[in-house]
Short mmCIF file of C-alpha atoms in Angstrom, two decimals:
data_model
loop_
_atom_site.label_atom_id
_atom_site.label_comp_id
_atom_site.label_asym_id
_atom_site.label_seq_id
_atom_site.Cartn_x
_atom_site.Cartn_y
_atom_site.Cartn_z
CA UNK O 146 0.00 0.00 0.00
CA UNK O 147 1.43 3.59 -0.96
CA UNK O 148 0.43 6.53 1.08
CA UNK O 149 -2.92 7.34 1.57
CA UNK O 150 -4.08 11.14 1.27
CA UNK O 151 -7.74 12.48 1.83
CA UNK O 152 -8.58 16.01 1.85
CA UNK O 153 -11.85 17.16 3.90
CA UNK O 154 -13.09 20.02 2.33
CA UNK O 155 -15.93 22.03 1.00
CA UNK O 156 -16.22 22.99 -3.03
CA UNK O 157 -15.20 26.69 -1.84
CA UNK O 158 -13.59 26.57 0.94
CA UNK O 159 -10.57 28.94 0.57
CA UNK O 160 -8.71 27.87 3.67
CA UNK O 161 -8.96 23.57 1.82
CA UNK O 162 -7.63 25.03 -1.69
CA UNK O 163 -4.32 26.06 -0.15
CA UNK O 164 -4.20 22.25 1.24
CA UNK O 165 -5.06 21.09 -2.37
CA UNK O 166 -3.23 23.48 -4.26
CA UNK O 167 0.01 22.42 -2.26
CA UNK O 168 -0.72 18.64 -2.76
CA UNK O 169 -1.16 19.29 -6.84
CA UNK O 170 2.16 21.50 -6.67
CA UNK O 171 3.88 18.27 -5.01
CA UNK O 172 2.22 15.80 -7.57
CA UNK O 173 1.02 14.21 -4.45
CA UNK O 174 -2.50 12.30 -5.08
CA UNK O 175 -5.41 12.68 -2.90
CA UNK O 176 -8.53 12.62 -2.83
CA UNK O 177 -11.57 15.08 -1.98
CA UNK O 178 -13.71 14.08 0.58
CA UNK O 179 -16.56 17.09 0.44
CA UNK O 180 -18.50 17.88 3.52
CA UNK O 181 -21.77 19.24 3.82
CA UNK O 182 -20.84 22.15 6.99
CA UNK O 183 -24.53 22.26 7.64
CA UNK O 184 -24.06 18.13 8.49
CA UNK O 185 -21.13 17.28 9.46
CA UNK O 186 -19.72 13.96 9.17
CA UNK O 187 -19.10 11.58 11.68
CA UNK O 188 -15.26 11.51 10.45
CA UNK O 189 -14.90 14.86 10.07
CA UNK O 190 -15.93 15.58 14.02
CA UNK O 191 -13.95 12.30 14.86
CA UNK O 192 -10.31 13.61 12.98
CA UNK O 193 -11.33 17.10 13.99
CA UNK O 194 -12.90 17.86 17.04
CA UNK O 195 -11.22 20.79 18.60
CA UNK O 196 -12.40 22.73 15.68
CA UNK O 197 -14.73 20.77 13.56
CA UNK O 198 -14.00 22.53 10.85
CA UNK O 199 -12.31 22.19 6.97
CA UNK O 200 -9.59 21.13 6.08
CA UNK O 201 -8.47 18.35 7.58
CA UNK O 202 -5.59 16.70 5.70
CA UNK O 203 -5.19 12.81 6.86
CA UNK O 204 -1.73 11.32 5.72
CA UNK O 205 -2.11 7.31 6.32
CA UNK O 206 -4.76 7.58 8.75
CA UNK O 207 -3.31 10.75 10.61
CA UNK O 208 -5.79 13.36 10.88
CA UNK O 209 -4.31 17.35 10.50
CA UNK O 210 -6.18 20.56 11.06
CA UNK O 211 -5.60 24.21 10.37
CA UNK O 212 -4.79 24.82 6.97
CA UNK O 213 -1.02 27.01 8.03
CA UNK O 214 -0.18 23.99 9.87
CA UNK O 215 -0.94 21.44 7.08
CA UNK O 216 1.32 23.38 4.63
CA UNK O 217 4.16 23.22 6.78
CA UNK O 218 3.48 20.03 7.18
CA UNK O 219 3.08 18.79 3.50
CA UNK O 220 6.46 21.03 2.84
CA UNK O 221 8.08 18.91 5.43
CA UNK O 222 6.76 15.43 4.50
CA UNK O 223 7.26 15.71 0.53
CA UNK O 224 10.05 17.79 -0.65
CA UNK O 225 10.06 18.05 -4.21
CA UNK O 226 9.00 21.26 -5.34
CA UNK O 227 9.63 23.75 -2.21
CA UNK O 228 6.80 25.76 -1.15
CA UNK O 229 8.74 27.47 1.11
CA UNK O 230 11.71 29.82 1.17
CA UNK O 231 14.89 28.44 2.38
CA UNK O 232 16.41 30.76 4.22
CA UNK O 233 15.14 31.55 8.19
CA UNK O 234 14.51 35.11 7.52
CA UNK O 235 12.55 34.48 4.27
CA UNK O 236 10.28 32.16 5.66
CA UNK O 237 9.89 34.09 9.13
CA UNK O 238 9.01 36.43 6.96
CA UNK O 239 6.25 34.53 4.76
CA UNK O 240 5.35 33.18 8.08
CA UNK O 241 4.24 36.10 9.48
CA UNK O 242 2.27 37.91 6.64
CA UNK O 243 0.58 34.27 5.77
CA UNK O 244 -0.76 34.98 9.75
CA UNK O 245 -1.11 38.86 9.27
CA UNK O 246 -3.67 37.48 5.72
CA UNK O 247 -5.43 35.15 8.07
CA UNK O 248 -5.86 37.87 11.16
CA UNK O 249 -6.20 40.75 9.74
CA UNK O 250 -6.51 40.94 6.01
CA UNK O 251 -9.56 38.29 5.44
CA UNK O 252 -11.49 39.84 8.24
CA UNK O 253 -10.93 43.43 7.53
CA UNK O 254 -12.19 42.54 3.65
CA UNK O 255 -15.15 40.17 5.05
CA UNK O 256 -16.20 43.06 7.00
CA UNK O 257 -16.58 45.61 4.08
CA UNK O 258 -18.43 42.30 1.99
CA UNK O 259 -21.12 41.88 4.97
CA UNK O 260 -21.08 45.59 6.83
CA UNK O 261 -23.68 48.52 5.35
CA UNK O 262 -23.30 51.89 5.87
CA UNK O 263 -21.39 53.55 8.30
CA UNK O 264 -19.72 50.69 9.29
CA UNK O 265 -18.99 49.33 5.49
CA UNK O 266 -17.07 52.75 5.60
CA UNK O 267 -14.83 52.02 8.37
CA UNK O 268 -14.29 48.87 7.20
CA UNK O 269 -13.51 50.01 3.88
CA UNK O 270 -10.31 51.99 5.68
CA UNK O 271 -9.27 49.08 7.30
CA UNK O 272 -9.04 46.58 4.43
CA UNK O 273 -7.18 49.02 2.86
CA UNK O 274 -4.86 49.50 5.83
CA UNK O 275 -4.29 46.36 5.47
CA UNK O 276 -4.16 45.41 1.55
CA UNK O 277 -1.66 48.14 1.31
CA UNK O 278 0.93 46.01 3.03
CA UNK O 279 0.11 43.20 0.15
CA UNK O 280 0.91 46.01 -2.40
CA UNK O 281 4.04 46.91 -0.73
CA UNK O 282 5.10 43.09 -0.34
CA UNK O 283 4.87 42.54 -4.32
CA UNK O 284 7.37 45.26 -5.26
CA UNK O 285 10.23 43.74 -7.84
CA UNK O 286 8.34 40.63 -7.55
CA UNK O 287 5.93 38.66 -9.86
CA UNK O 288 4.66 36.63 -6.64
CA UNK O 289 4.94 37.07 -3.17
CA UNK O 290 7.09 33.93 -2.61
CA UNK O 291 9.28 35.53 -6.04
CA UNK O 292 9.50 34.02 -9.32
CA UNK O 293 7.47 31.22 -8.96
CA UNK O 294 3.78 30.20 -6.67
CA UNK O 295 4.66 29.20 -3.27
CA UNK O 296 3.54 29.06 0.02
CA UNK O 297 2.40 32.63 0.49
CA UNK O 298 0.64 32.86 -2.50
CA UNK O 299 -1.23 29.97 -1.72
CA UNK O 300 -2.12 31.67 1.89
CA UNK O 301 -3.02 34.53 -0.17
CA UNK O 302 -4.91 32.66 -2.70
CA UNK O 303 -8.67 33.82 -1.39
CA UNK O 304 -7.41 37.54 -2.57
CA UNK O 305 -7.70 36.24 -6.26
CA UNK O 306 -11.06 34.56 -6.70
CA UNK O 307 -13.08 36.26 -3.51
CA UNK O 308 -12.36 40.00 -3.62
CA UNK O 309 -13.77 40.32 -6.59
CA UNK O 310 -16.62 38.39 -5.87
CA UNK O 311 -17.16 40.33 -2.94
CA UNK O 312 -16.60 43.83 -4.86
CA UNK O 313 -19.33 42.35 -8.26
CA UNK O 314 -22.18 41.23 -5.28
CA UNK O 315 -22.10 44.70 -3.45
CA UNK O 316 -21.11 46.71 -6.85
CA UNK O 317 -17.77 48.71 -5.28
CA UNK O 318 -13.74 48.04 -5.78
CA UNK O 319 -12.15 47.56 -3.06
CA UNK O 320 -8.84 45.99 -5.20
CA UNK O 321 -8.38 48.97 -7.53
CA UNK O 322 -5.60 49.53 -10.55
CA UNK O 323 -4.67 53.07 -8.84
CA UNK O 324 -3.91 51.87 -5.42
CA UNK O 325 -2.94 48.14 -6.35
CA UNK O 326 -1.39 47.41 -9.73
CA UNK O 327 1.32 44.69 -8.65
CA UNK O 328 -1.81 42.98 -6.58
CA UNK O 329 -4.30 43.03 -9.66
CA UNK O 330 -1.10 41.82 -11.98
CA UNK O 331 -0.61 39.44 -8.97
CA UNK O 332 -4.27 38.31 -9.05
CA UNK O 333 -3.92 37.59 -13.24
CA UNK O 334 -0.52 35.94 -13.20
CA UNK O 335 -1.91 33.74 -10.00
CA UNK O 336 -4.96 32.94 -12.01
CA UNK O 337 -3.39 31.71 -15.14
CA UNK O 338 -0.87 29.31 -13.81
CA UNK O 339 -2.13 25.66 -15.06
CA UNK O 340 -2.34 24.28 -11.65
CA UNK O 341 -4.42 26.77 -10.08
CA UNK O 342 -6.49 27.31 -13.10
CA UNK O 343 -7.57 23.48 -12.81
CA UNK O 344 -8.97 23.43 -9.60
CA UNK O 345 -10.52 27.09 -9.43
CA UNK O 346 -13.69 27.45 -7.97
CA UNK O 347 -16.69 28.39 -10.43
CA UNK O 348 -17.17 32.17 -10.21
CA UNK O 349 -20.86 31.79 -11.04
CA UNK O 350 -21.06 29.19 -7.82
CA UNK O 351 -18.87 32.00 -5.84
CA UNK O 352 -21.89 34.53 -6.57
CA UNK O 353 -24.85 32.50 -5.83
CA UNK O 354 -23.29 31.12 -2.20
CA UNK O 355 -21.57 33.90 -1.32
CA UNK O 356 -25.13 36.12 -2.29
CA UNK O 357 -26.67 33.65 -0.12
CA UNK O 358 -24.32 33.74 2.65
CA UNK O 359 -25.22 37.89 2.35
CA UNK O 360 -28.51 37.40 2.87
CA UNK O 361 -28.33 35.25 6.21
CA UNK O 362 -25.81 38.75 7.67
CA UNK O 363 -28.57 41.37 6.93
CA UNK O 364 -32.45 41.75 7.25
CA UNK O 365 -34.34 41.40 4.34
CA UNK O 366 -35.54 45.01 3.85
CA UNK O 367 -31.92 46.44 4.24
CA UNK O 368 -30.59 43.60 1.34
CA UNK O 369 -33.69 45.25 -0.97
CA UNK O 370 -32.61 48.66 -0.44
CA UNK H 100 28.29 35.96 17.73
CA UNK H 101 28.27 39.59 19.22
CA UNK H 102 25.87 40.18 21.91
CA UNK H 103 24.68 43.40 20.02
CA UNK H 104 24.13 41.05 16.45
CA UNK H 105 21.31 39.74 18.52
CA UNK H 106 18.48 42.10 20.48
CA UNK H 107 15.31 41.32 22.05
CA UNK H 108 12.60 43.90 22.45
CA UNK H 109 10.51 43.62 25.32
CA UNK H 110 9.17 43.60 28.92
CA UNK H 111 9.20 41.32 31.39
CA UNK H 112 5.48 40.71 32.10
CA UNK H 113 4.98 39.83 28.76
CA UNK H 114 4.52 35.95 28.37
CA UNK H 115 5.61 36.19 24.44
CA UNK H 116 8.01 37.99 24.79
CA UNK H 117 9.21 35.18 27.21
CA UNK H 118 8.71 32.58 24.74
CA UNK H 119 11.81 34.43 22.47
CA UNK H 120 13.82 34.17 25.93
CA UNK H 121 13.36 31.09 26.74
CA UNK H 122 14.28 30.18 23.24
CA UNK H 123 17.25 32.06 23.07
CA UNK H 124 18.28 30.47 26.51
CA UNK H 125 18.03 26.95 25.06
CA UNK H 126 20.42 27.76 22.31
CA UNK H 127 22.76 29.58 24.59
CA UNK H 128 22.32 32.82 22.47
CA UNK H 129 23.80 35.92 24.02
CA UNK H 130 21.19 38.61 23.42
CA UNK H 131 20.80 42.30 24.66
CA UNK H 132 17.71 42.41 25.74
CA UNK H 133 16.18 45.77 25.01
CA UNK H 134 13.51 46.97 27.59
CA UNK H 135 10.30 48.07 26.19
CA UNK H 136 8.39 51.09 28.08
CA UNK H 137 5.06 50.44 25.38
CA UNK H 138 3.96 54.19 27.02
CA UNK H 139 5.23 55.61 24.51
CA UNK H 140 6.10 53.08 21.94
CA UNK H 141 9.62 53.81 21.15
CA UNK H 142 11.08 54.35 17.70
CA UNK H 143 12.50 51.18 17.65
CA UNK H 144 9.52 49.34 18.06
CA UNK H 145 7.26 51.25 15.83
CA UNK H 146 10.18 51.29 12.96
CA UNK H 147 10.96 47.25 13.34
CA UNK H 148 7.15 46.08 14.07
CA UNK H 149 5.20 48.70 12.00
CA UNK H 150 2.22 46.26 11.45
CA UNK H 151 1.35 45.46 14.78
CA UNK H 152 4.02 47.65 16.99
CA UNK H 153 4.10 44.60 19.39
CA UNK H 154 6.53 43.24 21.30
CA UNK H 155 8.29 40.55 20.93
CA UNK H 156 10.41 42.09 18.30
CA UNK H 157 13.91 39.74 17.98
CA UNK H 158 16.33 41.85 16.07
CA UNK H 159 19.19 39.67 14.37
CA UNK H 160 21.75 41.42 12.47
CA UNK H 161 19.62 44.44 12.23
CA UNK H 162 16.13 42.26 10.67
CA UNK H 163 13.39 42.39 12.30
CA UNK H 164 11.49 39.12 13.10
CA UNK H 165 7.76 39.93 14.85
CA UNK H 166 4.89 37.09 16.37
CA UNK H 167 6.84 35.43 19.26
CA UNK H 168 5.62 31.75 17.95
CA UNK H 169 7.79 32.68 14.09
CA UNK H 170 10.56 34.04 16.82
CA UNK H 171 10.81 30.91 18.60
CA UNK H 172 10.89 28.91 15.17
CA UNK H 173 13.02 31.63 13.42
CA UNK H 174 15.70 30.74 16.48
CA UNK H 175 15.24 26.79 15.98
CA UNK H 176 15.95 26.85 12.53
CA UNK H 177 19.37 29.40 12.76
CA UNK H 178 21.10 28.41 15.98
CA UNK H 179 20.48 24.46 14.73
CA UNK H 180 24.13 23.14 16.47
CA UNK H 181 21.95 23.85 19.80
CA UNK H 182 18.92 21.15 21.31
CA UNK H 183 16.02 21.42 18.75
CA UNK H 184 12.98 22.86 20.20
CA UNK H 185 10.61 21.22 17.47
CA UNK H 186 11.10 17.66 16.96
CA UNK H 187 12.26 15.70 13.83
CA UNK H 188 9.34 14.25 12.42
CA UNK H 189 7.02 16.61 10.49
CA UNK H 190 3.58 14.65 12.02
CA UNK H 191 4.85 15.57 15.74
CA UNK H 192 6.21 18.85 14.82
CA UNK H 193 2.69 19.64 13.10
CA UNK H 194 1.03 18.82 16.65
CA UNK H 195 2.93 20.70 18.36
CA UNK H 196 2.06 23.87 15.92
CA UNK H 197 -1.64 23.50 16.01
CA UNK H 198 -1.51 23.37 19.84
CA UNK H 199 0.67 26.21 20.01
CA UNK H 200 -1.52 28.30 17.89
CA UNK H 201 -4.51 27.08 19.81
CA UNK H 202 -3.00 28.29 23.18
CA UNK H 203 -2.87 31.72 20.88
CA UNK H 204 -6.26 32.15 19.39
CA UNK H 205 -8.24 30.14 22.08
CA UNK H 206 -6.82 29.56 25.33
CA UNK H 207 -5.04 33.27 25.71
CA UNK H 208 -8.19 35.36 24.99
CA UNK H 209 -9.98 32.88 27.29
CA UNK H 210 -7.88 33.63 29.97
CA UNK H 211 -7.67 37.39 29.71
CA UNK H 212 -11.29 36.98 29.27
CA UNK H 213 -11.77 35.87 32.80
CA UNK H 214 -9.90 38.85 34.13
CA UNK H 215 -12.06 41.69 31.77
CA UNK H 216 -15.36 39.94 31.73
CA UNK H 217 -17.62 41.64 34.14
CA UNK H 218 -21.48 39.76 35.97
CA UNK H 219 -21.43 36.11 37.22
CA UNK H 220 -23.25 34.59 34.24
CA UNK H 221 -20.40 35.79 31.80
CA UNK H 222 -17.83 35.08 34.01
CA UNK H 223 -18.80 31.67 34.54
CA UNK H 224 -19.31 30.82 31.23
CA UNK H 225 -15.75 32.17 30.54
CA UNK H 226 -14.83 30.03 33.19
CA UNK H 227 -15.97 26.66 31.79
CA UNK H 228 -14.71 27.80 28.53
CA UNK H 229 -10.70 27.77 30.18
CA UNK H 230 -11.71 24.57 32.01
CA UNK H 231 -12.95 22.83 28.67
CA UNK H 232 -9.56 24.11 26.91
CA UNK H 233 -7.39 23.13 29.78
CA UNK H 234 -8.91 19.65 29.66
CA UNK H 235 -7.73 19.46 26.18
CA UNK H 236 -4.94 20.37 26.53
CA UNK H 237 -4.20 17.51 29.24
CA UNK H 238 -5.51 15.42 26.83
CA UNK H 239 -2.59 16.51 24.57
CA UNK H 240 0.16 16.64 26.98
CA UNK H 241 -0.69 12.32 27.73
CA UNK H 242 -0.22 12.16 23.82
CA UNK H 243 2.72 14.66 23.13
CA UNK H 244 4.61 13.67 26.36
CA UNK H 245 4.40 10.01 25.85
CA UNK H 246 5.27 9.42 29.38
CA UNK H 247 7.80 12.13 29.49
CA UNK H 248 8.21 15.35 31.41
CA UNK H 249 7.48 17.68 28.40
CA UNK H 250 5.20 18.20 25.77
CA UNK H 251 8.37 18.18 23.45
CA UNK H 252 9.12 14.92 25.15
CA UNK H 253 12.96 14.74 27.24
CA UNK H 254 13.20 18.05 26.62
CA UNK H 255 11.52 21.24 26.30
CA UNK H 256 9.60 22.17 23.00
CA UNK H 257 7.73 24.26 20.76
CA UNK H 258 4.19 23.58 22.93
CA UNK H 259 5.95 23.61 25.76
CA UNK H 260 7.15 27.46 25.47
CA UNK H 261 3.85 28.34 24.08
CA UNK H 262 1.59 27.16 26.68
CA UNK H 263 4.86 27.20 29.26
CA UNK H 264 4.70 31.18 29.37
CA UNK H 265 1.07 31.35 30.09
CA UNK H 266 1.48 29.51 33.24
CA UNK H 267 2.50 33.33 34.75
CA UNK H 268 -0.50 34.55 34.17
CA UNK H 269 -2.29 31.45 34.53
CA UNK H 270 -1.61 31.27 38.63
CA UNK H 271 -1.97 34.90 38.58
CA UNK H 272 -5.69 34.83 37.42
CA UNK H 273 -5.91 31.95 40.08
CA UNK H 274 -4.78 34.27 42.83
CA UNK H 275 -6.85 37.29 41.80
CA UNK H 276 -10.07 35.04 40.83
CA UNK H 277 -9.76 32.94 44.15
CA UNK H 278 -9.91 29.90 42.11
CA UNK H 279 -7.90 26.35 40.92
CA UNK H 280 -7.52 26.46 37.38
CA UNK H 281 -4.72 23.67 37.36
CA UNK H 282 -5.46 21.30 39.77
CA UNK H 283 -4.79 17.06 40.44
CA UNK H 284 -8.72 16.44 40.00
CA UNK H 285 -8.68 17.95 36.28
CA UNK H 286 -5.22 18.50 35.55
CA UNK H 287 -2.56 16.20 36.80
CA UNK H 288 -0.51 16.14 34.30
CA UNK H 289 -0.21 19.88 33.42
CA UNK H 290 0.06 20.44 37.11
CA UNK H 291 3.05 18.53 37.49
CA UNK H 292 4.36 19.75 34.11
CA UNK H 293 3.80 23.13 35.22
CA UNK H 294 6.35 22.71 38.04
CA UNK H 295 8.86 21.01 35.49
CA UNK H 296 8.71 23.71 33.16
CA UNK H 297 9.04 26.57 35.51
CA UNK H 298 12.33 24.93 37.46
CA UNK H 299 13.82 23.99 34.07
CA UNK H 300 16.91 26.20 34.15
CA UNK H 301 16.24 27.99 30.42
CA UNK H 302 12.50 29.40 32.38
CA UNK H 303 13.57 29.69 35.66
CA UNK H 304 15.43 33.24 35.01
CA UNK H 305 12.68 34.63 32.92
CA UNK H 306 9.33 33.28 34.67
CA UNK H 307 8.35 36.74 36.63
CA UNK H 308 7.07 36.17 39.92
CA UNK H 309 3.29 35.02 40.53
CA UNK H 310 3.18 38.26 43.03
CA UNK H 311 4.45 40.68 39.95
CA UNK H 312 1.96 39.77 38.04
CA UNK H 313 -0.56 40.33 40.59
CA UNK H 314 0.30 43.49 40.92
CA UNK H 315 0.52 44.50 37.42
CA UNK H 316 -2.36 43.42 35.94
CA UNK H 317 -4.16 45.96 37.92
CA UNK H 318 -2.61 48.16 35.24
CA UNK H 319 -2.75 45.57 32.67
CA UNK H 320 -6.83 45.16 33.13
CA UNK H 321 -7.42 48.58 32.75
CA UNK H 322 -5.11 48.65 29.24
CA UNK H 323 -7.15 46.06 28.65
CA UNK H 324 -10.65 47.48 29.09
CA UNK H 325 -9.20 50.06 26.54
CA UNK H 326 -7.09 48.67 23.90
CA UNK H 327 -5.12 45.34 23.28
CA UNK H 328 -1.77 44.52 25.77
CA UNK H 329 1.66 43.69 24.34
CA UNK H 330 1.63 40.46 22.48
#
């Protein structure tokens, strides 16, 4: 028996891609195992249950959650193809703004997505407190990990297909080419690889859930206005 | 190495900041260790942790490295002729991260939670919520420990440091809160690990004083009510 790699994840799920993403990188099979959130499987609560949440990445029966802990992990286990920078200071570096994306960044641009009004506006200055750093991080560089996808870009990977799902469902631009021309060049040149482009979620599936999802924040009257 | 190629910027309530010590202790580092006043942030904080303007901030040959969990691993992976602090195989080493950043975004706001939160209901709610993660956390140290005295096994770890510098503040909420948040009912194995960790000569130096504490988060709650303490 070879090794054995299943993926629990949701369709969408931008925290599972980055597990996937890294596995296709590797040329590591796996397979999907999709989970209905609003159900969740007996397995999933059994190889997760601190967080019950997606993904879970389970490497010959070992179960692994949080999706910046499985990367480091799958960098660590199969080495072809480094995700990660090789020097200390590089990856401390990757390290921390893959955490900064993940505290700060996807919050700060959920907020402006689900806020309205005077809030959306505050929000709308914090996301760009934040993206600005993303901007900044891309200078003389094609992708945030350099030359080539790697493990940043993947933690970053939600910037490319949600934003502008976010920015089409409410009608504003919150990623525009004044303010961010490396990250919108970022966003294209991230899109087109092969491997990403393969497994990229369906915009048109993007708009419906995340439309949904919108709906389920605000009242009714407010989402007619 | 010159001391001065190597500076720590902090203060010494600070339990990350104390993580980066007790790192830097394991390896044998010589650091300066740069005190941090926080009121007002000083220009060297503000220039080398612009995001956040947090301490921790290590400082090695003039970079800046910020988050005292990428510190500690930062140090593991340069001084690397000193006793690893994560272990070999990438399975155990991956435990040891998703504990240590559950100490970080669950455990930690828990337990300043219980010294901010305000009315009995909330409080004791908070309460079972630190009991529930402490219990898991036993749970853990029976699997990391594997009989052993550390989370990291013979010697001390990655999870250890993480969840090693809360135990300051952890007897200091039990002092100020009147109750036993570690104890050999719930928590014999922590409890005794507790001790371990705290006489292990790399913590002893930097572990302030259960008293300290007590007296400083007088000031600290009131930071707290406001805006966010160091981290």
């Amino acid at each position: 028996m070879g090794e054995e790699v299943k993926v629990f994840r949701t369709w969408s799920s931008p925290f599972a891609f980055r597990v996937v993403w890294a596995l296709q990188f590797k040329g590591v099979p796996y397979e999907n195992i999709y989970e209905d959130l609003s159900e969740k499987s007996s397995l999933l609560l059994h190889y997760n249950p601190i967080h019950k949440k997606v993904p879970v990445l389970v490497h010959n029966g070992k179960p692994l959650a949080e999706s910046l802990v499985i990367l480091e992990y799958i960098e660590e286990t199969w080495k072809q193809t480094p995700l990660f920078p090789e020097d200390p200071y590089e990856r401390a570096t990757a390290r921390f703004w893959a955490r900064f994306g993940d505290d700060q960044v996807l919050p700060s641009v959920f907020g402006v997505f689900i806020k309205q009004g005077k809030e959306r506006e505050e929000a709308i200055v914090t996301a760009h407190g934040n993206l600005k750093y993303l901007e900044e991080e891309l200078r003389g560089k094609k992708f945030f990990s350099g030359e080539k996808i790697g493990f940043l870009d993947l933690a970053f990977g939600w910037v490319a297909n949600l934003v502008s799902v976010f920015e089409e469902i409410q009608g504003l631009t919150l990623i525009d080419h004044e303010k961010y021309p490396l990250l919108l060049a970022w966003i294209q040149n991230f899109m087109d690889d092969p491997i990403i482009k393969e497994s990229w979620p369906p915009r048109d599936k993007l708009i419906t859930k995340y439309q949904a999802l919108l709906g389920s924040f605000i009242p009714k009257e407010a989402a007619e206005k | 190495m010159a001391k001065s190629e190597v500076k720590l910027l902090g203060a010494w309530p600070s339990p990350f900041v104390m993580r980066a010590r007790i790192a830097l202790n394991i390896k044998a580092v010589e650091y300066e260790f740069v005190l941090e006043t926080l009121e007002p942030k000083s220009p060297l904080l503000l220039q080398s942790n612009p995001v956040y303007k947090k301490i921790p901030v290590l400082i090695h040959a003039d970079k800046p490295i910020c988050e005292s969990l990428i510190i500690v691993q930062y140090i593991d992976e340069v001084w690397t002729s000193a006793p690893s602090i994560l272990p070999s195989d990438p399975y155990d080493r991956a435990i040891q991260r998703f504990w240590a950043a559950y100490v970080d975004d669950k455990l930690f706001p828990t337990m300043r939670g219980l010294l901010t939160t305000q009315g009995e209901e909330a409080r004791k709610a908070v309460l079972d919520q630190l009991a529930e993660g402490l219990a898991l956390l036993e749970e853990a140290f029976g699997k990391c420990s594997k009989g052993k005295a550390f989370f990291g096994g013979d010697r001390i770890g990655l999870l250890d440091i993480a969840f090693g510098c809360m135990l300051g503040w952890l007897r200091a909420t039990e002092k100020i809160s009147g109750l036993k948040l570690l104890h050999e009912a719930n928590t014999p194995g922590l409890l005794k690990w507790a001790d371990t960790f705290c006489a292990d000569a790399a913590v002893k130096g930097v572990m302030p004083e259960t008293e300290k504490l007590v007296e400083f988060s007088k000031v600290i709650v009131a930071r707290m009510r406001g805006a966010h303490p160091p981290k």
